[in-house]
């Protein structure tokens, strides 16, 4: 692609420092045909990111095949990945390729990869190791050259810790990683995104241009956006379609989403526990968030992180272990 930077800037709206770092990272890693693991809360743009990596790579004229791992039942996973030959089972009336065959030469996007069943994880691991697969019903191996991009909005390290996700598979998929920041950490970008979505939807629905009232903008910037960019886009679309005036006041947002309400909602499950349990849960969650933050700040340098935290390195290391935090996971965070 001739003008990679323009393509990225047009696709990904945002100029906050955290977001620019991510865009530059996508730009850098796209051309190398290695697996990429994309992390981020729901609606932060993980699929957009996977598509961008594909479009910027030398594989762009080959297929981009996306599957949602959570939607495939365990019994069908091998069929979905590897396909089958005629007669492999009662309903198999002809040969049918799986996603690995369809994505040959291109990119296979495994969305919600953390939901892949144990059987699916083993099958995928075998394919990655051997670069070959056997469709159901035959012993003949086939070769497919696919670049795998995975995404998750789950806490994958906890899942590795509990044995739900295989560590050996994780290390093979997590060669390059991209962490999309939640919208609440990109306060500066909200105005830009809001303008972008307002123009886009006014165009699509042929509605005269609208602007946001400054107070409404402040509310947008205060809200924590659990559904991230998707939630912002939908909130604005609703307002654009319903508002009778050229100015958007977003009164609904104001009443629905005050900061206090969100904090209360987050704490509510704790109020159902006894005091000791509630305190224990809060401390555990604080510890994990605190460690996670320090590790991100220091790009996984345990000595530096312990120093920042004012604790001994050994004690800090013990805490990391207790919470199942893996040092290498943080290596790509900018210090
Ligand atoms: N920075 C951005 N600029 C413009 N649009 C964006 C940006 N980030 C996300 N979007 C848009 O927000 C919507 C959600 O993005 P996407 O589907 O990629 O999120 P996701 O992280 O895959 O979410 P989920 O985990 O729920 O599947 C899409 O319509 C996407 O085009
Ligand atoms: Mg998605």
mmCIF file of C-alpha atoms and ligand atoms in Angstrom:
data_model
loop_
_atom_site.group_PDB
_atom_site.id
_atom_site.type_symbol
_atom_site.label_atom_id
_atom_site.label_comp_id
_atom_site.label_asym_id
_atom_site.label_seq_id
_atom_site.Cartn_x
_atom_site.Cartn_y
_atom_site.Cartn_z
ATOM 1 C CA UNK A 1 0.000 0.000 0.000
ATOM 2 C CA UNK A 2 1.350 3.409 -1.050
ATOM 3 C CA UNK A 3 0.273 5.677 1.755
ATOM 4 C CA UNK A 4 0.053 3.514 4.851
ATOM 5 C CA UNK A 5 -0.083 6.403 7.301
ATOM 6 C CA UNK A 6 -3.007 8.058 5.507
ATOM 7 C CA UNK A 7 -4.894 4.760 5.385
ATOM 8 C CA UNK A 8 -4.430 4.301 9.146
ATOM 9 C CA UNK A 9 -5.298 7.904 9.985
ATOM 10 C CA UNK A 10 -8.521 7.699 7.935
ATOM 11 C CA UNK A 11 -9.513 4.368 9.465
ATOM 12 C CA UNK A 12 -8.596 4.960 13.093
ATOM 13 C CA UNK A 13 -9.815 8.243 14.499
ATOM 14 C CA UNK A 14 -7.765 9.428 17.454
ATOM 15 C CA UNK A 15 -4.765 11.593 18.255
ATOM 16 C CA UNK A 16 -4.158 10.922 21.944
ATOM 17 C CA UNK A 17 -0.626 9.801 22.750
ATOM 18 C CA UNK A 18 -1.690 6.308 23.851
ATOM 19 C CA UNK A 19 -3.617 5.830 20.645
ATOM 20 C CA UNK A 20 -0.883 7.173 18.349
ATOM 21 C CA UNK A 21 1.500 4.642 19.943
ATOM 22 C CA UNK A 22 -0.905 1.862 19.005
ATOM 23 C CA UNK A 23 -1.305 3.079 15.418
ATOM 24 C CA UNK A 24 2.451 3.266 14.967
ATOM 25 C CA UNK A 25 2.768 -0.244 16.310
ATOM 26 C CA UNK A 26 0.164 -1.555 13.857
ATOM 27 C CA UNK A 27 1.977 0.207 11.033
ATOM 28 C CA UNK A 28 5.283 -1.402 12.061
ATOM 29 C CA UNK A 29 4.149 -4.972 12.573
ATOM 30 C CA UNK A 30 1.706 -5.294 9.681
ATOM 31 C CA UNK A 31 4.263 -6.252 7.042
ATOM 32 C CA UNK A 32 5.881 -9.090 9.017
ATOM 33 C CA UNK A 33 3.987 -12.338 8.631
ATOM 34 C CA UNK A 34 3.964 -13.280 12.312
ATOM 35 C CA UNK A 35 1.024 -14.005 14.602
ATOM 36 C CA UNK A 36 -0.507 -11.009 16.347
ATOM 37 C CA UNK A 37 -2.598 -11.032 19.505
ATOM 38 C CA UNK A 38 -4.949 -8.055 19.816
ATOM 39 C CA UNK A 39 -6.192 -7.138 23.290
ATOM 40 C CA UNK A 40 -8.853 -4.673 24.282
ATOM 41 C CA UNK A 41 -12.220 -4.274 25.901
ATOM 42 C CA UNK A 42 -15.349 -4.702 23.825
ATOM 43 C CA UNK A 43 -15.787 -2.027 21.152
ATOM 44 C CA UNK A 44 -12.204 -0.723 21.232
ATOM 45 C CA UNK A 45 -11.567 -1.644 17.585
ATOM 46 C CA UNK A 46 -9.956 -5.104 17.703
ATOM 47 C CA UNK A 47 -11.566 -6.330 14.494
ATOM 48 C CA UNK A 48 -10.792 -3.035 12.770
ATOM 49 C CA UNK A 49 -7.185 -3.491 13.866
ATOM 50 C CA UNK A 50 -6.988 -7.071 12.519
ATOM 51 C CA UNK A 51 -8.433 -5.938 9.194
ATOM 52 C CA UNK A 52 -5.963 -3.031 9.033
ATOM 53 C CA UNK A 53 -2.998 -5.332 9.694
ATOM 54 C CA UNK A 54 -4.176 -7.566 6.857
ATOM 55 C CA UNK A 55 -4.793 -4.673 4.460
ATOM 56 C CA UNK A 56 -1.353 -3.212 5.144
ATOM 57 C CA UNK A 57 0.432 -6.538 4.685
ATOM 58 C CA UNK A 58 1.652 -8.249 1.540
ATOM 59 C CA UNK A 59 -1.264 -10.613 1.996
ATOM 60 C CA UNK A 60 -3.814 -7.896 1.278
ATOM 61 C CA UNK A 61 -4.855 -9.313 -2.103
ATOM 62 C CA UNK A 62 -5.569 -12.703 -0.488
ATOM 63 C CA UNK A 63 -8.532 -13.518 1.783
ATOM 64 C CA UNK A 64 -9.135 -12.153 5.275
ATOM 65 C CA UNK A 65 -11.195 -14.850 6.993
ATOM 66 C CA UNK A 66 -12.740 -14.073 10.388
ATOM 67 C CA UNK A 67 -14.334 -16.554 12.760
ATOM 68 C CA UNK A 68 -15.773 -16.118 16.212
ATOM 69 C CA UNK A 69 -14.368 -18.970 18.278
ATOM 70 C CA UNK A 70 -17.142 -18.667 20.855
ATOM 71 C CA UNK A 71 -19.815 -19.516 18.319
ATOM 72 C CA UNK A 72 -18.387 -22.868 17.237
ATOM 73 C CA UNK A 73 -19.517 -25.932 19.189
ATOM 74 C CA UNK A 74 -16.749 -28.278 20.303
ATOM 75 C CA UNK A 75 -18.022 -31.052 18.024
ATOM 76 C CA UNK A 76 -17.699 -28.861 14.927
ATOM 77 C CA UNK A 77 -14.408 -27.139 15.603
ATOM 78 C CA UNK A 78 -12.183 -29.439 13.513
ATOM 79 C CA UNK A 79 -14.647 -29.296 10.631
ATOM 80 C CA UNK A 80 -14.670 -25.492 10.847
ATOM 81 C CA UNK A 81 -10.868 -25.240 10.933
ATOM 82 C CA UNK A 82 -9.819 -28.066 8.617
ATOM 83 C CA UNK A 83 -12.909 -28.908 6.553
ATOM 84 C CA UNK A 84 -13.798 -32.453 5.475
ATOM 85 C CA UNK A 85 -13.711 -34.804 2.514
ATOM 86 C CA UNK A 86 -16.757 -36.417 0.949
ATOM 87 C CA UNK A 87 -18.056 -39.249 3.117
ATOM 88 C CA UNK A 88 -16.208 -38.136 6.299
ATOM 89 C CA UNK A 89 -19.578 -38.325 8.080
ATOM 90 C CA UNK A 90 -23.172 -38.979 7.096
ATOM 91 C CA UNK A 91 -23.984 -35.459 5.860
ATOM 92 C CA UNK A 92 -20.614 -34.874 4.177
ATOM 93 C CA UNK A 93 -21.771 -35.165 0.574
ATOM 94 C CA UNK A 94 -18.810 -33.365 -0.972
ATOM 95 C CA UNK A 95 -15.379 -32.075 -0.065
ATOM 96 C CA UNK A 96 -15.536 -28.842 1.868
ATOM 97 C CA UNK A 97 -12.630 -26.646 2.914
ATOM 98 C CA UNK A 98 -12.331 -25.179 6.385
ATOM 99 C CA UNK A 99 -11.274 -21.674 7.299
ATOM 100 C CA UNK A 100 -7.583 -22.600 7.223
ATOM 101 C CA UNK A 101 -7.913 -23.605 3.559
ATOM 102 C CA UNK A 102 -10.021 -20.542 2.729
ATOM 103 C CA UNK A 103 -7.476 -18.204 4.281
ATOM 104 C CA UNK A 104 -4.516 -19.735 2.394
ATOM 105 C CA UNK A 105 -2.074 -16.968 1.487
ATOM 106 C CA UNK A 106 -4.035 -14.489 3.582
ATOM 107 C CA UNK A 107 -5.043 -13.898 7.193
ATOM 108 C CA UNK A 108 -7.133 -15.933 9.612
ATOM 109 C CA UNK A 109 -8.721 -13.788 12.327
ATOM 110 C CA UNK A 110 -9.677 -15.785 15.422
ATOM 111 C CA UNK A 111 -12.000 -13.556 17.396
ATOM 112 C CA UNK A 112 -12.642 -14.323 21.100
ATOM 113 C CA UNK A 113 -9.861 -16.897 20.893
ATOM 114 C CA UNK A 114 -10.036 -17.410 24.664
ATOM 115 C CA UNK A 115 -13.367 -19.209 24.156
ATOM 116 C CA UNK A 116 -11.811 -21.897 21.962
ATOM 117 C CA UNK A 117 -12.510 -25.318 23.484
ATOM 118 C CA UNK A 118 -9.634 -27.488 24.740
ATOM 119 C CA UNK A 119 -10.036 -29.637 21.640
ATOM 120 C CA UNK A 120 -9.931 -26.560 19.410
ATOM 121 C CA UNK A 121 -6.814 -25.310 21.190
ATOM 122 C CA UNK A 122 -5.016 -28.626 20.638
ATOM 123 C CA UNK A 123 -6.013 -28.688 16.944
ATOM 124 C CA UNK A 124 -4.852 -25.121 16.400
ATOM 125 C CA UNK A 125 -1.577 -25.741 18.232
ATOM 126 C CA UNK A 126 -0.881 -28.780 16.062
ATOM 127 C CA UNK A 127 -1.545 -26.794 12.880
ATOM 128 C CA UNK A 128 0.730 -23.947 13.998
ATOM 129 C CA UNK A 129 3.536 -26.365 14.879
ATOM 130 C CA UNK A 130 3.301 -28.536 11.782
ATOM 131 C CA UNK A 131 1.974 -25.943 9.287
ATOM 132 C CA UNK A 132 -0.128 -28.817 8.002
ATOM 133 C CA UNK A 133 -3.614 -30.073 8.670
ATOM 134 C CA UNK A 134 -5.757 -33.037 7.772
ATOM 135 C CA UNK A 135 -9.383 -32.468 6.758
ATOM 136 C CA UNK A 136 -11.835 -34.802 8.510
ATOM 137 C CA UNK A 137 -12.040 -38.186 6.797
ATOM 138 C CA UNK A 138 -8.557 -38.288 5.306
ATOM 139 C CA UNK A 139 -5.023 -38.940 6.439
ATOM 140 C CA UNK A 140 -3.588 -36.817 3.696
ATOM 141 C CA UNK A 141 -1.906 -33.710 5.068
ATOM 142 C CA UNK A 142 -2.496 -30.332 3.399
ATOM 143 C CA UNK A 143 -0.370 -27.234 3.643
ATOM 144 C CA UNK A 144 -1.758 -23.759 4.218
ATOM 145 C CA UNK A 145 0.114 -20.504 4.593
ATOM 146 C CA UNK A 146 -1.966 -18.342 6.918
ATOM 147 C CA UNK A 147 -1.109 -15.490 9.189
ATOM 148 C CA UNK A 148 -3.043 -15.825 12.423
ATOM 149 C CA UNK A 149 -4.396 -12.784 14.225
ATOM 150 C CA UNK A 150 -6.266 -13.413 17.483
ATOM 151 C CA UNK A 151 -8.341 -11.115 19.629
ATOM 152 C CA UNK A 152 -9.761 -11.248 23.106
ATOM 153 C CA UNK A 153 -11.478 -8.961 25.555
ATOM 154 C CA UNK A 154 -10.990 -11.455 28.383
ATOM 155 C CA UNK A 155 -8.282 -11.600 31.029
ATOM 156 C CA UNK A 156 -6.230 -14.194 29.171
ATOM 157 C CA UNK A 157 -3.564 -14.426 31.885
ATOM 158 C CA UNK A 158 -6.196 -15.513 34.420
ATOM 159 C CA UNK A 159 -7.462 -18.075 31.940
ATOM 160 C CA UNK A 160 -3.935 -19.450 31.518
ATOM 161 C CA UNK A 161 -3.604 -19.546 35.274
ATOM 162 C CA UNK A 162 -6.770 -21.570 35.726
ATOM 163 C CA UNK A 163 -5.806 -23.919 32.881
ATOM 164 C CA UNK A 164 -8.688 -22.802 30.653
ATOM 165 C CA UNK A 165 -6.257 -21.545 28.013
ATOM 166 C CA UNK A 166 -3.076 -23.423 27.097
ATOM 167 C CA UNK A 167 0.111 -21.550 27.848
ATOM 168 C CA UNK A 168 1.991 -23.252 24.983
ATOM 169 C CA UNK A 169 -0.635 -22.036 22.511
ATOM 170 C CA UNK A 170 -0.588 -18.558 24.051
ATOM 171 C CA UNK A 171 3.186 -18.247 23.539
ATOM 172 C CA UNK A 172 2.818 -19.195 19.875
ATOM 173 C CA UNK A 173 -0.005 -16.745 19.242
ATOM 174 C CA UNK A 174 1.398 -13.874 21.246
ATOM 175 C CA UNK A 175 4.517 -13.212 19.161
ATOM 176 C CA UNK A 176 3.407 -9.627 18.508
ATOM 177 C CA UNK A 177 0.760 -7.941 20.576
ATOM 178 C CA UNK A 178 -1.387 -4.863 20.249
ATOM 179 C CA UNK A 179 -3.242 -3.434 23.238
ATOM 180 C CA UNK A 180 -6.128 -1.161 22.312
ATOM 181 C CA UNK A 181 -6.783 1.359 25.071
ATOM 182 C CA UNK A 182 -10.286 1.771 26.498
ATOM 183 C CA UNK A 183 -12.035 4.960 25.417
ATOM 184 C CA UNK A 184 -12.022 6.323 28.989
ATOM 185 C CA UNK A 185 -8.205 6.527 28.732
ATOM 186 C CA UNK A 186 -8.497 8.506 25.490
ATOM 187 C CA UNK A 187 -10.414 11.532 26.784
ATOM 188 C CA UNK A 188 -8.749 13.782 24.190
ATOM 189 C CA UNK A 189 -10.107 11.643 21.354
ATOM 190 C CA UNK A 190 -13.773 11.852 22.298
ATOM 191 C CA UNK A 191 -14.358 15.182 20.562
ATOM 192 C CA UNK A 192 -12.702 13.967 17.358
ATOM 193 C CA UNK A 193 -14.574 10.689 17.388
ATOM 194 C CA UNK A 194 -17.865 12.415 18.129
ATOM 195 C CA UNK A 195 -17.390 14.814 15.191
ATOM 196 C CA UNK A 196 -16.425 11.936 12.959
ATOM 197 C CA UNK A 197 -19.493 9.851 13.839
ATOM 198 C CA UNK A 198 -21.854 12.840 13.626
ATOM 199 C CA UNK A 199 -20.620 13.704 10.115
ATOM 200 C CA UNK A 200 -20.720 10.064 9.076
ATOM 201 C CA UNK A 201 -24.300 9.444 10.204
ATOM 202 C CA UNK A 202 -25.654 12.827 9.067
ATOM 203 C CA UNK A 203 -24.283 11.887 5.629
ATOM 204 C CA UNK A 204 -25.643 8.344 5.692
ATOM 205 C CA UNK A 205 -29.143 9.411 6.788
ATOM 206 C CA UNK A 206 -29.138 12.628 4.781
ATOM 207 C CA UNK A 207 -29.680 14.814 7.840
ATOM 208 C CA UNK A 208 -28.359 18.432 7.940
ATOM 209 C CA UNK A 209 -25.140 18.715 9.978
ATOM 210 C CA UNK A 210 -25.333 18.795 13.780
ATOM 211 C CA UNK A 211 -22.981 19.961 16.514
ATOM 212 C CA UNK A 212 -22.592 18.998 20.169
ATOM 213 C CA UNK A 213 -23.291 21.486 22.945
ATOM 214 C CA UNK A 214 -20.087 22.120 24.985
ATOM 215 C CA UNK A 215 -21.746 20.835 28.200
ATOM 216 C CA UNK A 216 -22.794 17.661 26.438
ATOM 217 C CA UNK A 217 -19.216 17.185 25.249
ATOM 218 C CA UNK A 218 -18.016 17.461 28.842
ATOM 219 C CA UNK A 219 -20.475 14.734 29.800
ATOM 220 C CA UNK A 220 -19.178 12.514 27.036
ATOM 221 C CA UNK A 221 -15.665 13.052 28.336
ATOM 222 C CA UNK A 222 -16.684 12.208 31.926
ATOM 223 C CA UNK A 223 -18.534 9.000 31.123
ATOM 224 C CA UNK A 224 -16.539 5.753 31.407
ATOM 225 C CA UNK A 225 -17.778 4.106 28.148
ATOM 226 C CA UNK A 226 -17.830 0.422 29.061
ATOM 227 C CA UNK A 227 -18.837 -0.314 25.458
ATOM 228 C CA UNK A 228 -16.053 1.975 24.176
ATOM 229 C CA UNK A 229 -16.080 3.371 20.607
ATOM 230 C CA UNK A 230 -19.064 1.245 19.556
ATOM 231 C CA UNK A 231 -21.119 2.578 22.467
ATOM 232 C CA UNK A 232 -20.154 6.176 21.642
ATOM 233 C CA UNK A 233 -21.115 5.701 18.000
ATOM 234 C CA UNK A 234 -24.489 4.193 18.904
ATOM 235 C CA UNK A 235 -25.239 6.847 21.551
ATOM 236 C CA UNK A 236 -24.579 9.582 18.986
ATOM 237 C CA UNK A 237 -26.547 7.868 16.247
ATOM 238 C CA UNK A 238 -29.575 7.680 18.538
ATOM 239 C CA UNK A 239 -29.305 11.383 19.315
ATOM 240 C CA UNK A 240 -28.797 12.386 15.681
ATOM 241 C CA UNK A 241 -31.909 10.514 14.601
ATOM 242 C CA UNK A 242 -34.083 11.784 17.461
ATOM 243 C CA UNK A 243 -32.927 15.398 17.912
ATOM 244 C CA UNK A 244 -35.094 18.129 16.380
ATOM 245 C CA UNK A 245 -32.449 20.839 16.817
ATOM 246 C CA UNK A 246 -29.082 21.332 15.072
ATOM 247 C CA UNK A 247 -27.385 21.173 18.493
ATOM 248 C CA UNK A 248 -27.108 17.875 20.330
ATOM 249 C CA UNK A 249 -27.560 18.156 24.096
ATOM 250 C CA UNK A 250 -27.352 14.435 24.929
ATOM 251 C CA UNK A 251 -29.550 14.893 27.985
ATOM 252 C CA UNK A 252 -30.149 11.183 28.197
ATOM 253 C CA UNK A 253 -26.501 10.513 28.654
ATOM 254 C CA UNK A 254 -26.316 13.058 31.431
ATOM 255 C CA UNK A 255 -29.108 11.488 33.438
ATOM 256 C CA UNK A 256 -28.147 7.915 32.707
ATOM 257 C CA UNK A 257 -24.480 7.979 33.238
ATOM 258 C CA UNK A 258 -23.254 10.108 36.083
ATOM 259 C CA UNK A 259 -19.934 9.008 37.482
ATOM 260 C CA UNK A 260 -21.437 8.265 40.893
ATOM 261 C CA UNK A 261 -23.995 5.910 39.411
ATOM 262 C CA UNK A 262 -21.297 3.939 37.665
ATOM 263 C CA UNK A 263 -19.173 3.668 40.787
ATOM 264 C CA UNK A 264 -22.175 2.490 42.749
ATOM 265 C CA UNK A 265 -23.091 -0.046 40.095
ATOM 266 C CA UNK A 266 -19.572 -1.426 40.194
ATOM 267 C CA UNK A 267 -19.674 -1.789 43.969
ATOM 268 C CA UNK A 268 -23.168 -3.231 44.219
ATOM 269 C CA UNK A 269 -22.164 -6.926 43.972
ATOM 270 C CA UNK A 270 -19.876 -6.348 46.967
ATOM 271 C CA UNK A 271 -22.770 -5.212 49.121
ATOM 272 C CA UNK A 272 -24.232 -8.706 48.929
ATOM 273 C CA UNK A 273 -21.152 -10.190 50.638
ATOM 274 C CA UNK A 274 -20.226 -10.072 54.304
ATOM 275 C CA UNK A 275 -17.715 -7.357 55.254
ATOM 276 C CA UNK A 276 -14.655 -9.630 55.438
ATOM 277 C CA UNK A 277 -15.323 -11.201 52.056
ATOM 278 C CA UNK A 278 -16.111 -7.866 50.428
ATOM 279 C CA UNK A 279 -12.898 -6.362 51.805
ATOM 280 C CA UNK A 280 -10.841 -9.373 50.670
ATOM 281 C CA UNK A 281 -12.258 -9.126 47.137
ATOM 282 C CA UNK A 282 -11.585 -5.416 47.004
ATOM 283 C CA UNK A 283 -7.996 -5.849 48.197
ATOM 284 C CA UNK A 284 -7.351 -8.674 45.707
ATOM 285 C CA UNK A 285 -8.732 -6.610 42.852
ATOM 286 C CA UNK A 286 -6.738 -3.556 43.995
ATOM 287 C CA UNK A 287 -3.517 -5.605 44.207
ATOM 288 C CA UNK A 288 -3.971 -7.017 40.731
ATOM 289 C CA UNK A 289 -4.787 -3.652 39.159
ATOM 290 C CA UNK A 290 -1.895 -2.013 40.965
ATOM 291 C CA UNK A 291 0.628 -4.635 39.826
ATOM 292 C CA UNK A 292 -0.768 -4.578 36.295
ATOM 293 C CA UNK A 293 -0.328 -0.817 36.183
ATOM 294 C CA UNK A 294 3.258 -0.910 37.469
ATOM 295 C CA UNK A 295 4.165 -3.661 35.010
ATOM 296 C CA UNK A 296 2.673 -1.661 32.138
ATOM 297 C CA UNK A 297 4.536 1.472 33.231
ATOM 298 C CA UNK A 298 7.861 -0.380 33.255
ATOM 299 C CA UNK A 299 7.230 -2.656 30.247
ATOM 300 C CA UNK A 300 7.576 -5.701 32.469
ATOM 301 C CA UNK A 301 10.813 -4.721 34.217
ATOM 302 C CA UNK A 302 10.181 -6.282 37.644
ATOM 303 C CA UNK A 303 13.102 -4.525 39.331
ATOM 304 C CA UNK A 304 11.912 -1.112 38.141
ATOM 305 C CA UNK A 305 8.287 -1.917 38.961
ATOM 306 C CA UNK A 306 9.225 -2.979 42.506
ATOM 307 C CA UNK A 307 11.244 0.212 42.892
ATOM 308 C CA UNK A 308 8.304 2.336 41.752
ATOM 309 C CA UNK A 309 6.044 0.496 44.170
ATOM 310 C CA UNK A 310 8.567 0.961 46.998
ATOM 311 C CA UNK A 311 8.723 -2.772 47.744
ATOM 312 C CA UNK A 312 11.424 -5.399 47.554
ATOM 313 C CA UNK A 313 11.847 -7.135 44.228
ATOM 314 C CA UNK A 314 11.247 -10.572 45.766
ATOM 315 C CA UNK A 315 8.043 -9.539 47.461
ATOM 316 C CA UNK A 316 6.870 -7.916 44.236
ATOM 317 C CA UNK A 317 7.711 -11.078 42.279
ATOM 318 C CA UNK A 318 5.712 -13.161 44.750
ATOM 319 C CA UNK A 319 2.694 -10.914 44.299
ATOM 320 C CA UNK A 320 2.961 -11.190 40.502
ATOM 321 C CA UNK A 321 2.915 -14.954 40.860
ATOM 322 C CA UNK A 322 -0.031 -14.852 43.238
ATOM 323 C CA UNK A 323 -2.059 -12.945 40.628
ATOM 324 C CA UNK A 324 -0.813 -14.985 37.673
ATOM 325 C CA UNK A 325 0.787 -11.993 35.919
ATOM 326 C CA UNK A 326 3.395 -13.006 33.352
ATOM 327 C CA UNK A 327 6.378 -10.696 32.821
ATOM 328 C CA UNK A 328 6.768 -11.267 29.066
ATOM 329 C CA UNK A 329 3.179 -10.172 28.495
ATOM 330 C CA UNK A 330 4.166 -6.608 29.389
ATOM 331 C CA UNK A 331 7.282 -6.365 27.241
ATOM 332 C CA UNK A 332 5.567 -4.406 24.477
ATOM 333 C CA UNK A 333 4.115 -1.665 26.656
ATOM 334 C CA UNK A 334 5.823 1.671 26.134
ATOM 335 C CA UNK A 335 7.701 2.728 29.312
HETATM 336 N N1 LIG B 1 -10.467 4.493 16.496
HETATM 337 C C1 LIG B 1 -11.584 4.269 15.815
HETATM 338 N N2 LIG B 1 -11.967 5.124 14.848
HETATM 339 C C2 LIG B 1 -13.117 4.944 14.170
HETATM 340 N N3 LIG B 1 -13.969 3.921 14.385
HETATM 341 C C3 LIG B 1 -13.618 3.035 15.316
HETATM 342 C C4 LIG B 1 -12.421 3.144 16.081
HETATM 343 N N4 LIG B 1 -12.350 2.115 16.935
HETATM 344 C C5 LIG B 1 -13.452 1.391 16.736
HETATM 345 N N5 LIG B 1 -14.228 1.923 15.769
HETATM 346 C C6 LIG B 1 -15.541 1.432 15.315
HETATM 347 O O1 LIG B 1 -16.194 0.944 16.489
HETATM 348 C C7 LIG B 1 -16.913 -0.258 16.204
HETATM 349 C C8 LIG B 1 -16.383 -1.383 17.067
HETATM 350 O O2 LIG B 1 -15.108 -1.786 16.597
HETATM 351 P P1 LIG B 1 -14.692 -3.336 16.534
HETATM 352 O O3 LIG B 1 -15.832 -4.165 16.051
HETATM 353 O O4 LIG B 1 -13.414 -3.439 15.789
HETATM 354 O O5 LIG B 1 -14.476 -3.581 18.099
HETATM 355 P P2 LIG B 1 -14.048 -4.907 18.868
HETATM 356 O O6 LIG B 1 -12.932 -4.515 19.771
HETATM 357 O O7 LIG B 1 -13.791 -5.996 17.883
HETATM 358 O O8 LIG B 1 -15.348 -5.198 19.744
HETATM 359 P P3 LIG B 1 -15.897 -6.606 20.335
HETATM 360 O O9 LIG B 1 -14.928 -7.062 21.378
HETATM 361 O O10 LIG B 1 -17.209 -6.229 20.931
HETATM 362 O O11 LIG B 1 -16.015 -7.549 19.175
HETATM 363 C C9 LIG B 1 -16.739 -0.506 14.710
HETATM 364 O O12 LIG B 1 -17.828 0.043 14.041
HETATM 365 C C10 LIG B 1 -15.458 0.242 14.376
HETATM 366 O O13 LIG B 1 -15.438 0.624 13.027
HETATM 367 MG MG1 LIG B 2 -14.838 -7.827 17.599
#
